[in-house]
PDB file of C-alpha atoms and ligand atoms in Angstrom:
ATOM      1  CA  UNK A  21       9.549  -9.406  14.013  1.00 51.00           C
ATOM      2  CA  UNK A  22       9.324  -7.739  10.857  1.00 70.00           C
ATOM      3  CA  UNK A  23      11.760  -4.638   9.860  1.00 80.00           C
ATOM      4  CA  UNK A  24       9.895  -1.510  10.498  1.00 94.00           C
ATOM      5  CA  UNK A  25      11.842   0.308   8.134  1.00 97.00           C
ATOM      6  CA  UNK A  26      13.890  -1.027   5.024  1.00 97.00           C
ATOM      7  CA  UNK A  27      16.532   0.756   2.536  1.00 97.00           C
ATOM      8  CA  UNK A  28      17.215  -0.414  -0.860  1.00 97.00           C
ATOM      9  CA  UNK A  29      19.690   1.183  -3.185  1.00 97.00           C
ATOM     10  CA  UNK A  30      19.006   2.898  -6.538  1.00 97.00           C
ATOM     11  CA  UNK A  31      17.757   0.576  -9.553  1.00 97.00           C
ATOM     12  CA  UNK A  32      20.899   1.081 -11.834  1.00 95.00           C
ATOM     13  CA  UNK A  33      19.664  -1.684 -14.111  1.00 95.00           C
ATOM     14  CA  UNK A  34      15.799  -1.076 -14.862  1.00 97.00           C
ATOM     15  CA  UNK A  35      12.947   1.416 -13.768  1.00 98.00           C
ATOM     16  CA  UNK A  36      11.226   2.104 -10.683  1.00 98.00           C
ATOM     17  CA  UNK A  37       7.897   1.257 -10.302  1.00 98.00           C
ATOM     18  CA  UNK A  38       4.601   2.189  -7.580  1.00 98.00           C
ATOM     19  CA  UNK A  39       1.180   0.416  -7.883  1.00 98.00           C
ATOM     20  CA  UNK A  40      -1.544   2.014  -5.541  1.00 98.00           C
ATOM     21  CA  UNK A  41      -3.991  -0.004  -3.056  1.00 98.00           C
ATOM     22  CA  UNK A  42      -4.403  -3.408  -4.897  1.00 98.00           C
ATOM     23  CA  UNK A  43      -7.256  -4.831  -2.571  1.00 97.00           C
ATOM     24  CA  UNK A  44      -7.212  -8.099  -4.277  1.00 96.00           C
ATOM     25  CA  UNK A  45      -7.312  -6.332  -7.798  1.00 95.00           C
ATOM     26  CA  UNK A  46      -4.359  -8.649  -9.464  1.00 96.00           C
ATOM     27  CA  UNK A  47      -5.597  -8.843 -13.006  1.00 94.00           C
ATOM     28  CA  UNK A  48      -5.775  -4.919 -13.246  1.00 95.00           C
ATOM     29  CA  UNK A  49      -2.264  -5.344 -12.173  1.00 97.00           C
ATOM     30  CA  UNK A  50      -1.431  -7.939 -15.053  1.00 96.00           C
ATOM     31  CA  UNK A  51      -2.789  -5.750 -17.662  1.00 96.00           C
ATOM     32  CA  UNK A  52      -0.647  -2.513 -16.432  1.00 98.00           C
ATOM     33  CA  UNK A  53       2.558  -4.580 -16.205  1.00 98.00           C
ATOM     34  CA  UNK A  54       2.138  -5.787 -19.985  1.00 97.00           C
ATOM     35  CA  UNK A  55       1.440  -2.270 -21.103  1.00 97.00           C
ATOM     36  CA  UNK A  56       4.457  -0.819 -19.422  1.00 98.00           C
ATOM     37  CA  UNK A  57       6.696  -3.922 -20.522  1.00 98.00           C
ATOM     38  CA  UNK A  58       7.467  -4.510 -16.803  1.00 98.00           C
ATOM     39  CA  UNK A  59      11.199  -6.336 -16.933  1.00 98.00           C
ATOM     40  CA  UNK A  60      10.889  -8.764 -13.946  1.00 98.00           C
ATOM     41  CA  UNK A  61      14.313  -9.297 -14.502  1.00 98.00           C
ATOM     42  CA  UNK A  62      15.508  -5.491 -13.906  1.00 98.00           C
ATOM     43  CA  UNK A  63      12.585  -3.503 -12.893  1.00 98.00           C
ATOM     44  CA  UNK A  64      10.706  -3.445  -9.879  1.00 98.00           C
ATOM     45  CA  UNK A  65       7.683  -3.088  -8.556  1.00 98.00           C
ATOM     46  CA  UNK A  66       6.842  -1.171  -5.148  1.00 98.00           C
ATOM     47  CA  UNK A  67       3.238  -1.573  -3.498  1.00 98.00           C
ATOM     48  CA  UNK A  68       1.538   1.180  -1.085  1.00 98.00           C
ATOM     49  CA  UNK A  69       0.058  -2.234   1.092  1.00 98.00           C
ATOM     50  CA  UNK A  70      -3.542  -2.620   1.268  1.00 98.00           C
ATOM     51  CA  UNK A  71      -3.270  -5.981  -0.953  1.00 98.00           C
ATOM     52  CA  UNK A  72      -5.651  -7.699   0.471  1.00 97.00           C
ATOM     53  CA  UNK A  73      -9.725  -7.228   1.132  1.00 95.00           C
ATOM     54  CA  UNK A  74     -12.403  -5.901  -0.667  1.00 90.00           C
ATOM     55  CA  UNK A  75     -11.733  -7.149  -4.371  1.00 86.00           C
ATOM     56  CA  UNK A  76     -11.650 -10.583  -6.014  1.00 88.00           C
ATOM     57  CA  UNK A  77      -8.410 -11.868  -5.731  1.00 95.00           C
ATOM     58  CA  UNK A  78      -6.765 -10.790  -2.248  1.00 96.00           C
ATOM     59  CA  UNK A  79      -4.765 -14.430  -1.998  1.00 97.00           C
ATOM     60  CA  UNK A  80      -3.351 -14.133  -5.182  1.00 97.00           C
ATOM     61  CA  UNK A  81      -1.842 -10.333  -4.122  1.00 97.00           C
ATOM     62  CA  UNK A  82      -0.455 -11.905  -1.441  1.00 97.00           C
ATOM     63  CA  UNK A  83       1.591 -14.018  -3.254  1.00 98.00           C
ATOM     64  CA  UNK A  84       3.633 -11.323  -5.037  1.00 98.00           C
ATOM     65  CA  UNK A  85       5.689 -11.087  -1.893  1.00 98.00           C
ATOM     66  CA  UNK A  86       7.199 -14.265  -2.829  1.00 98.00           C
ATOM     67  CA  UNK A  87       8.215 -12.729  -6.104  1.00 98.00           C
ATOM     68  CA  UNK A  88      11.976 -11.119  -5.835  1.00 97.00           C
ATOM     69  CA  UNK A  89      10.776  -8.322  -8.392  1.00 98.00           C
ATOM     70  CA  UNK A  90       7.909  -6.944  -5.449  1.00 98.00           C
ATOM     71  CA  UNK A  91       8.065  -5.394  -2.509  1.00 98.00           C
ATOM     72  CA  UNK A  92       5.146  -4.014  -0.397  1.00 98.00           C
ATOM     73  CA  UNK A  93       4.973  -2.069   3.111  1.00 98.00           C
ATOM     74  CA  UNK A  94       2.445  -2.461   5.187  1.00 98.00           C
ATOM     75  CA  UNK A  95      -1.092  -1.395   5.025  1.00 98.00           C
ATOM     76  CA  UNK A  96      -4.276  -0.677   7.864  1.00 97.00           C
ATOM     77  CA  UNK A  97      -5.773  -3.831   6.277  1.00 97.00           C
ATOM     78  CA  UNK A  98      -2.310  -6.131   6.658  1.00 97.00           C
ATOM     79  CA  UNK A  99      -2.544  -4.957   9.860  1.00 96.00           C
ATOM     80  CA  UNK A 100      -6.262  -5.726  10.824  1.00 95.00           C
ATOM     81  CA  UNK A 101      -5.079  -8.964   9.276  1.00 95.00           C
ATOM     82  CA  UNK A 102      -2.709  -9.732  11.338  1.00 94.00           C
ATOM     83  CA  UNK A 103      -4.216  -8.319  14.534  1.00 92.00           C
ATOM     84  CA  UNK A 104      -7.470 -10.874  13.668  1.00 92.00           C
ATOM     85  CA  UNK A 105      -4.884 -13.880  12.827  1.00 93.00           C
ATOM     86  CA  UNK A 106      -2.376 -12.997  16.462  1.00 91.00           C
ATOM     87  CA  UNK A 107      -4.708 -15.455  18.485  1.00 88.00           C
ATOM     88  CA  UNK A 108      -4.471 -18.325  15.798  1.00 91.00           C
ATOM     89  CA  UNK A 109      -1.084 -17.740  15.098  1.00 89.00           C
ATOM     90  CA  UNK A 110      -0.377 -18.469  18.799  1.00 88.00           C
ATOM     91  CA  UNK A 111      -3.305 -21.951  19.340  1.00 88.00           C
ATOM     92  CA  UNK A 112      -3.050 -22.968  15.453  1.00 86.00           C
ATOM     93  CA  UNK A 113      -7.022 -23.374  15.864  1.00 90.00           C
ATOM     94  CA  UNK A 114      -9.967 -20.222  15.064  1.00 89.00           C
ATOM     95  CA  UNK A 115     -13.620 -20.362  15.045  1.00 87.00           C
ATOM     96  CA  UNK A 116     -14.866 -18.206  12.258  1.00 83.00           C
ATOM     97  CA  UNK A 117     -18.036 -18.189  13.571  1.00 78.00           C
ATOM     98  CA  UNK A 118     -17.281 -16.633  16.453  1.00 75.00           C
ATOM     99  CA  UNK A 119     -15.441 -13.809  15.172  1.00 72.00           C
ATOM    100  CA  UNK A 120     -17.497 -13.120  11.664  1.00 66.00           C
ATOM    101  CA  UNK A 121     -20.255 -10.555  13.240  1.00 70.00           C
ATOM    102  CA  UNK A 122     -18.814  -6.743  13.963  1.00 71.00           C
ATOM    103  CA  UNK A 123     -15.425  -7.245  13.694  1.00 84.00           C
ATOM    104  CA  UNK A 124     -13.020  -4.716  12.712  1.00 88.00           C
ATOM    105  CA  UNK A 125     -11.202  -7.171  10.004  1.00 90.00           C
ATOM    106  CA  UNK A 126     -14.394  -9.005   8.452  1.00 88.00           C
ATOM    107  CA  UNK A 127     -16.174  -5.265   8.249  1.00 87.00           C
ATOM    108  CA  UNK A 128     -13.784  -3.993   5.921  1.00 90.00           C
ATOM    109  CA  UNK A 129     -13.299  -6.852   3.803  1.00 91.00           C
ATOM    110  CA  UNK A 130     -11.959  -9.088   5.624  1.00 92.00           C
ATOM    111  CA  UNK A 131     -14.395 -12.113   5.164  1.00 91.00           C
ATOM    112  CA  UNK A 132     -12.983 -13.314   1.775  1.00 93.00           C
ATOM    113  CA  UNK A 133     -10.901 -15.787   4.192  1.00 93.00           C
ATOM    114  CA  UNK A 134     -13.900 -17.362   4.972  1.00 93.00           C
ATOM    115  CA  UNK A 135     -13.250 -19.288   1.427  1.00 94.00           C
ATOM    116  CA  UNK A 136     -10.050 -20.875   2.605  1.00 95.00           C
ATOM    117  CA  UNK A 137     -11.329 -22.081   6.324  1.00 94.00           C
ATOM    118  CA  UNK A 138     -11.119 -25.238   7.064  1.00 94.00           C
ATOM    119  CA  UNK A 139     -14.150 -25.868   9.738  1.00 91.00           C
ATOM    120  CA  UNK A 140     -13.598 -29.265  10.541  1.00 92.00           C
ATOM    121  CA  UNK A 141     -10.173 -29.092  11.612  1.00 93.00           C
ATOM    122  CA  UNK A 142     -10.734 -25.200  13.048  1.00 93.00           C
ATOM    123  CA  UNK A 143      -7.767 -23.894  11.202  1.00 94.00           C
ATOM    124  CA  UNK A 144      -7.121 -22.262   7.608  1.00 95.00           C
ATOM    125  CA  UNK A 145      -6.171 -24.006   4.437  1.00 96.00           C
ATOM    126  CA  UNK A 146      -2.003 -24.314   4.123  1.00 96.00           C
ATOM    127  CA  UNK A 147      -2.116 -21.887   1.234  1.00 97.00           C
ATOM    128  CA  UNK A 148      -3.466 -19.155   3.251  1.00 97.00           C
ATOM    129  CA  UNK A 149      -1.056 -19.970   5.973  1.00 96.00           C
ATOM    130  CA  UNK A 150       1.549 -19.325   2.775  1.00 97.00           C
ATOM    131  CA  UNK A 151       0.088 -15.875   2.496  1.00 97.00           C
ATOM    132  CA  UNK A 152       0.030 -15.176   6.488  1.00 96.00           C
ATOM    133  CA  UNK A 153       3.285 -15.578   6.580  1.00 95.00           C
ATOM    134  CA  UNK A 154       3.902 -13.324   4.163  1.00 96.00           C
ATOM    135  CA  UNK A 155       2.424 -10.693   6.083  1.00 95.00           C
ATOM    136  CA  UNK A 156       4.520 -10.686   8.928  1.00 94.00           C
ATOM    137  CA  UNK A 157       7.412  -9.319   6.836  1.00 93.00           C
ATOM    138  CA  UNK A 158       6.186  -6.517   5.591  1.00 96.00           C
ATOM    139  CA  UNK A 159       8.101  -3.232   6.885  1.00 97.00           C
ATOM    140  CA  UNK A 160       5.978   0.237   7.499  1.00 97.00           C
ATOM    141  CA  UNK A 161       8.160   2.549   5.255  1.00 98.00           C
ATOM    142  CA  UNK A 162      10.599   1.827   2.418  1.00 98.00           C
ATOM    143  CA  UNK A 163      13.836   3.828   1.802  1.00 98.00           C
ATOM    144  CA  UNK A 164      14.782   3.843  -1.985  1.00 98.00           C
ATOM    145  CA  UNK A 165      17.957   5.366  -3.273  1.00 98.00           C
ATOM    146  CA  UNK A 166      19.689   8.262  -1.777  1.00 96.00           C
ATOM    147  CA  UNK A 167      20.432  12.193  -2.645  1.00 96.00           C
ATOM    148  CA  UNK A 168      18.051  13.485  -5.343  1.00 95.00           C
ATOM    149  CA  UNK A 169      17.270   9.954  -6.006  1.00 96.00           C
ATOM    150  CA  UNK A 170      15.461   8.983  -2.976  1.00 98.00           C
ATOM    151  CA  UNK A 171      12.096   8.456  -2.538  1.00 98.00           C
ATOM    152  CA  UNK A 172       9.736   6.774  -0.254  1.00 98.00           C
ATOM    153  CA  UNK A 173       6.664   4.481   0.095  1.00 98.00           C
ATOM    154  CA  UNK A 174       4.778   4.149   2.736  1.00 98.00           C
ATOM    155  CA  UNK A 175       0.383   3.392   3.139  1.00 98.00           C
ATOM    156  CA  UNK A 176      -0.764   6.646   4.910  1.00 98.00           C
ATOM    157  CA  UNK A 177       0.451   9.964   5.428  1.00 97.00           C
ATOM    158  CA  UNK A 178       4.128  10.790   7.284  1.00 97.00           C
ATOM    159  CA  UNK A 179       1.517  13.957   8.821  1.00 94.00           C
ATOM    160  CA  UNK A 180       2.969  15.135  12.555  1.00 92.00           C
ATOM    161  CA  UNK A 181       0.092  14.887  14.763  1.00 84.00           C
ATOM    162  CA  UNK A 182       0.606  18.443  16.084  1.00 78.00           C
ATOM    163  CA  UNK A 183       1.065  19.943  12.860  1.00 73.00           C
ATOM    164  CA  UNK A 184       2.049  23.732  11.762  1.00 68.00           C
ATOM    165  CA  UNK A 185       0.240  24.737   8.587  1.00 65.00           C
ATOM    166  CA  UNK A 186       2.793  27.483   7.805  1.00 63.00           C
ATOM    167  CA  UNK A 187       5.717  25.342   8.742  1.00 73.00           C
ATOM    168  CA  UNK A 188       6.508  21.893   9.187  1.00 82.00           C
ATOM    169  CA  UNK A 189       3.407  19.847   8.586  1.00 89.00           C
ATOM    170  CA  UNK A 190       5.329  16.471   7.938  1.00 94.00           C
ATOM    171  CA  UNK A 191       7.969  14.113   9.278  1.00 95.00           C
ATOM    172  CA  UNK A 192      11.373  14.824   7.257  1.00 96.00           C
ATOM    173  CA  UNK A 193      13.849  12.529   5.945  1.00 98.00           C
ATOM    174  CA  UNK A 194      16.266  13.586   8.751  1.00 97.00           C
ATOM    175  CA  UNK A 195      13.183  12.011  10.976  1.00 97.00           C
ATOM    176  CA  UNK A 196      13.050   9.012   9.388  1.00 98.00           C
ATOM    177  CA  UNK A 197      16.885   8.542   9.417  1.00 98.00           C
ATOM    178  CA  UNK A 198      16.414   8.720  12.931  1.00 97.00           C
ATOM    179  CA  UNK A 199      14.375   6.031  12.829  1.00 97.00           C
ATOM    180  CA  UNK A 200      16.051   3.847  10.863  1.00 96.00           C
ATOM    181  CA  UNK A 201      18.894   3.935  12.742  1.00 95.00           C
ATOM    182  CA  UNK A 202      16.875   3.004  16.270  1.00 93.00           C
ATOM    183  CA  UNK A 203      14.688   0.821  13.952  1.00 90.00           C
ATOM    184  CA  UNK A 204      11.989   2.548  16.229  1.00 94.00           C
ATOM    185  CA  UNK A 205       9.268   4.458  15.445  1.00 95.00           C
ATOM    186  CA  UNK A 206       7.261   6.565  17.681  1.00 94.00           C
ATOM    187  CA  UNK A 207       3.403   4.665  18.206  1.00 93.00           C
ATOM    188  CA  UNK A 208       1.444   7.701  16.858  1.00 92.00           C
ATOM    189  CA  UNK A 209       3.766   7.988  13.752  1.00 96.00           C
ATOM    190  CA  UNK A 210       2.901   4.215  13.232  1.00 96.00           C
ATOM    191  CA  UNK A 211      -0.665   4.742  13.611  1.00 96.00           C
ATOM    192  CA  UNK A 212      -0.827   7.628  11.092  1.00 96.00           C
ATOM    193  CA  UNK A 213       1.622   5.926   8.530  1.00 98.00           C
ATOM    194  CA  UNK A 214      -1.346   2.849   8.769  1.00 97.00           C
ATOM    195  CA  UNK A 215      -4.770   5.285   8.921  1.00 97.00           C
ATOM    196  CA  UNK A 216      -3.966   8.818   8.221  1.00 96.00           C
ATOM    197  CA  UNK A 217      -6.415  11.250   5.798  1.00 95.00           C
ATOM    198  CA  UNK A 218      -5.146  14.207   6.528  1.00 92.00           C
ATOM    199  CA  UNK A 219      -2.850  15.515   3.825  1.00 92.00           C
ATOM    200  CA  UNK A 220      -5.168  14.199   1.315  1.00 92.00           C
ATOM    201  CA  UNK A 221      -8.695  15.377   2.475  1.00 86.00           C
ATOM    202  CA  UNK A 222      -8.386  18.501   0.620  1.00 78.00           C
ATOM    203  CA  UNK A 223      -7.477  20.726   3.282  1.00 75.00           C
ATOM    204  CA  UNK A 224      -3.811  21.712   2.327  1.00 73.00           C
ATOM    205  CA  UNK A 225      -4.903  22.426  -1.124  1.00 69.00           C
ATOM    206  CA  UNK A 226      -4.845  26.660  -0.888  1.00 67.00           C
ATOM    207  CA  UNK A 227      -1.482  26.405   0.694  1.00 67.00           C
ATOM    208  CA  UNK A 228       0.575  28.340  -2.007  1.00 59.00           C
ATOM    209  CA  UNK A 229       3.312  25.368  -1.969  1.00 61.00           C
ATOM    210  CA  UNK A 230       1.224  22.765  -1.060  1.00 82.00           C
ATOM    211  CA  UNK A 231       2.926  20.062  -3.484  1.00 89.00           C
ATOM    212  CA  UNK A 232       6.571  19.817  -2.046  1.00 90.00           C
ATOM    213  CA  UNK A 233       7.276  19.354   1.382  1.00 92.00           C
ATOM    214  CA  UNK A 234      11.477  20.861   1.696  1.00 92.00           C
ATOM    215  CA  UNK A 235      13.222  18.199   3.839  1.00 95.00           C
ATOM    216  CA  UNK A 236      11.211  15.600   2.262  1.00 97.00           C
ATOM    217  CA  UNK A 237      11.873  13.330  -0.551  1.00 98.00           C
ATOM    218  CA  UNK A 238       9.143  12.110  -2.655  1.00 98.00           C
ATOM    219  CA  UNK A 239       6.911   9.837  -0.988  1.00 98.00           C
ATOM    220  CA  UNK A 240       4.093   7.535  -2.284  1.00 98.00           C
ATOM    221  CA  UNK A 241       1.424   6.262  -0.648  1.00 98.00           C
ATOM    222  CA  UNK A 242      -2.264   5.044  -1.102  1.00 98.00           C
ATOM    223  CA  UNK A 243      -5.369   4.869   1.435  1.00 97.00           C
ATOM    224  CA  UNK A 244      -7.516   7.656   0.380  1.00 96.00           C
ATOM    225  CA  UNK A 245      -9.028   7.097  -3.312  1.00 94.00           C
ATOM    226  CA  UNK A 246      -9.559   9.734  -5.624  1.00 93.00           C
ATOM    227  CA  UNK A 247      -9.938   9.454  -9.710  1.00 92.00           C
ATOM    228  CA  UNK A 248      -6.381  10.512 -10.269  1.00 94.00           C
ATOM    229  CA  UNK A 249      -2.971  10.273  -8.281  1.00 95.00           C
ATOM    230  CA  UNK A 250      -3.011  13.691  -6.119  1.00 94.00           C
ATOM    231  CA  UNK A 251       0.211  15.250  -4.805  1.00 94.00           C
ATOM    232  CA  UNK A 252       0.418  16.775  -1.602  1.00 93.00           C
ATOM    233  CA  UNK A 253       3.780  17.932   0.633  1.00 93.00           C
ATOM    234  CA  UNK A 254       6.027  15.975  -0.867  1.00 96.00           C
ATOM    235  CA  UNK A 255       3.208  12.837  -0.431  1.00 96.00           C
ATOM    236  CA  UNK A 256       2.304  10.876  -4.412  1.00 97.00           C
ATOM    237  CA  UNK A 257      -0.856   9.371  -3.537  1.00 97.00           C
ATOM    238  CA  UNK A 258      -1.726   6.308  -6.093  1.00 98.00           C
ATOM    239  CA  UNK A 259      -4.532   4.711  -4.224  1.00 97.00           C
ATOM    240  CA  UNK A 260      -7.410   5.263  -7.058  1.00 96.00           C
ATOM    241  CA  UNK A 261      -9.846   3.018  -5.763  1.00 95.00           C
ATOM    242  CA  UNK A 262      -9.004  -0.310  -7.904  1.00 94.00           C
ATOM    243  CA  UNK A 263     -11.777  -2.195  -5.984  1.00 91.00           C
ATOM    244  CA  UNK A 264     -14.862   0.594  -6.656  1.00 90.00           C
ATOM    245  CA  UNK A 265     -14.037  -0.347 -10.620  1.00 88.00           C
ATOM    246  CA  UNK A 266     -14.838  -3.792  -9.739  1.00 83.00           C
ATOM    247  CA  UNK A 267     -17.965  -3.136  -8.441  1.00 76.00           C
ATOM    248  CA  UNK A 268     -20.743  -2.985 -10.846  1.00 70.00           C
ATOM    249  CA  UNK A 269     -23.093  -1.068  -7.863  1.00 68.00           C
ATOM    250  CA  UNK A 270     -21.254   2.055  -7.853  1.00 63.00           C
ATOM    251  CA  UNK A 271     -22.469   4.710  -9.930  1.00 66.00           C
ATOM    252  CA  UNK A 272     -18.951   6.351 -10.292  1.00 66.00           C
ATOM    253  CA  UNK A 273     -17.144   3.078 -10.457  1.00 72.00           C
ATOM    254  CA  UNK A 274     -15.744   3.702 -14.007  1.00 71.00           C
ATOM    255  CA  UNK A 275     -13.663   7.033 -12.912  1.00 82.00           C
ATOM    256  CA  UNK A 276     -11.742   4.717 -10.335  1.00 92.00           C
ATOM    257  CA  UNK A 277      -9.043   1.926 -11.108  1.00 95.00           C
ATOM    258  CA  UNK A 278      -5.596   0.711 -10.542  1.00 97.00           C
ATOM    259  CA  UNK A 279      -2.806   3.196 -10.644  1.00 98.00           C
ATOM    260  CA  UNK A 280       0.998   1.961 -11.639  1.00 98.00           C
ATOM    261  CA  UNK A 281       3.343   5.141 -11.281  1.00 98.00           C
ATOM    262  CA  UNK A 282       6.827   5.177 -13.256  1.00 98.00           C
ATOM    263  CA  UNK A 283       9.299   6.571 -10.331  1.00 98.00           C
ATOM    264  CA  UNK A 284      11.813   8.256 -12.900  1.00 96.00           C
ATOM    265  CA  UNK A 285       9.402   9.410 -16.061  1.00 97.00           C
ATOM    266  CA  UNK A 286       6.832  10.538 -13.392  1.00 97.00           C
ATOM    267  CA  UNK A 287       3.858   8.977 -15.513  1.00 98.00           C
ATOM    268  CA  UNK A 288       1.104   6.764 -14.607  1.00 98.00           C
ATOM    269  CA  UNK A 289      -1.059   4.281 -15.851  1.00 98.00           C
ATOM    270  CA  UNK A 290      -4.589   3.337 -15.153  1.00 97.00           C
ATOM    271  CA  UNK A 291      -6.231   0.512 -15.684  1.00 96.00           C
ATOM    272  CA  UNK A 292     -10.059   0.025 -14.549  1.00 93.00           C
ATOM    273  CA  UNK A 293     -12.039  -3.151 -14.947  1.00 90.00           C
ATOM    274  CA  UNK A 294     -14.977  -1.141 -16.312  1.00 86.00           C
ATOM    275  CA  UNK A 295     -12.836   0.143 -19.498  1.00 83.00           C
ATOM    276  CA  UNK A 296     -10.826  -1.256 -21.915  1.00 81.00           C
ATOM    277  CA  UNK A 297      -8.409   1.538 -22.591  1.00 90.00           C
ATOM    278  CA  UNK A 298      -5.101   2.694 -19.944  1.00 95.00           C
ATOM    279  CA  UNK A 299      -5.620   6.136 -18.911  1.00 94.00           C
ATOM    280  CA  UNK A 300      -2.283   7.967 -18.869  1.00 96.00           C
ATOM    281  CA  UNK A 301      -0.665  11.114 -16.911  1.00 96.00           C
ATOM    282  CA  UNK A 302       2.306  13.103 -15.947  1.00 94.00           C
ATOM    283  CA  UNK A 303       3.253  14.729 -12.982  1.00 88.00           C
TER     284      UNK A 303
HETATM  285 MN1   MN B   4      -6.080   1.712   3.085  1.00 67.97          MN
END
């Protein structure tokens, strides 16, 4: 069973970066790491999850989990993938043809797994099994550093289900610390950590102090894409629709791409399959 919340010390040797929803866009990450001169000996890269599905190189992205400098939280796509393969992990056999129609995982971009299916043996390739094992160890929350330097990495949102718009709409550091000591997150919270789009839907944008939630450290998240990173109630959403930029069918695909966020400098870099230059911005 995976550790639900992981804590990591501050990085005193190098820099910390957060990358948005990769969705198989491995080569865009390569471009961004070169741009910032990422040092694999000293720097760390945190992912907000959704490494797989929709884009061109899903398994490649999963293998990043084998790197000591890379850490990711579980996204809803990893969660759907794990659910899909649960019977396979128990029985060791799988009939993909039985599952492929109207399946939640397949309908949301999971059909790429078919290329790793060995129909004659009714199982996945050893290479794929290696990737699948890596999924089992992904936490829901990463807590990095302490005090003023503390930040979190999650997939979607720390929104409360019954939120008070004027008061506290999100869970706070104190809640995370309590869940950490119990190693247990209430199921309604885990559901929102994987799926919620309440904060990023724009309904908080007219709130006078809409960018900061007192009591909650900066919380990097993904899951809801926009052309640029957005900050709402201490959540910085770094999903800028990387997989959309790999599609030539979508008219506005050029506006989207993969974002790499330099935590200490509060600066972001965005690379797209459709553009040669990298766009930058600051918070
Ligand atoms: Mn997602």
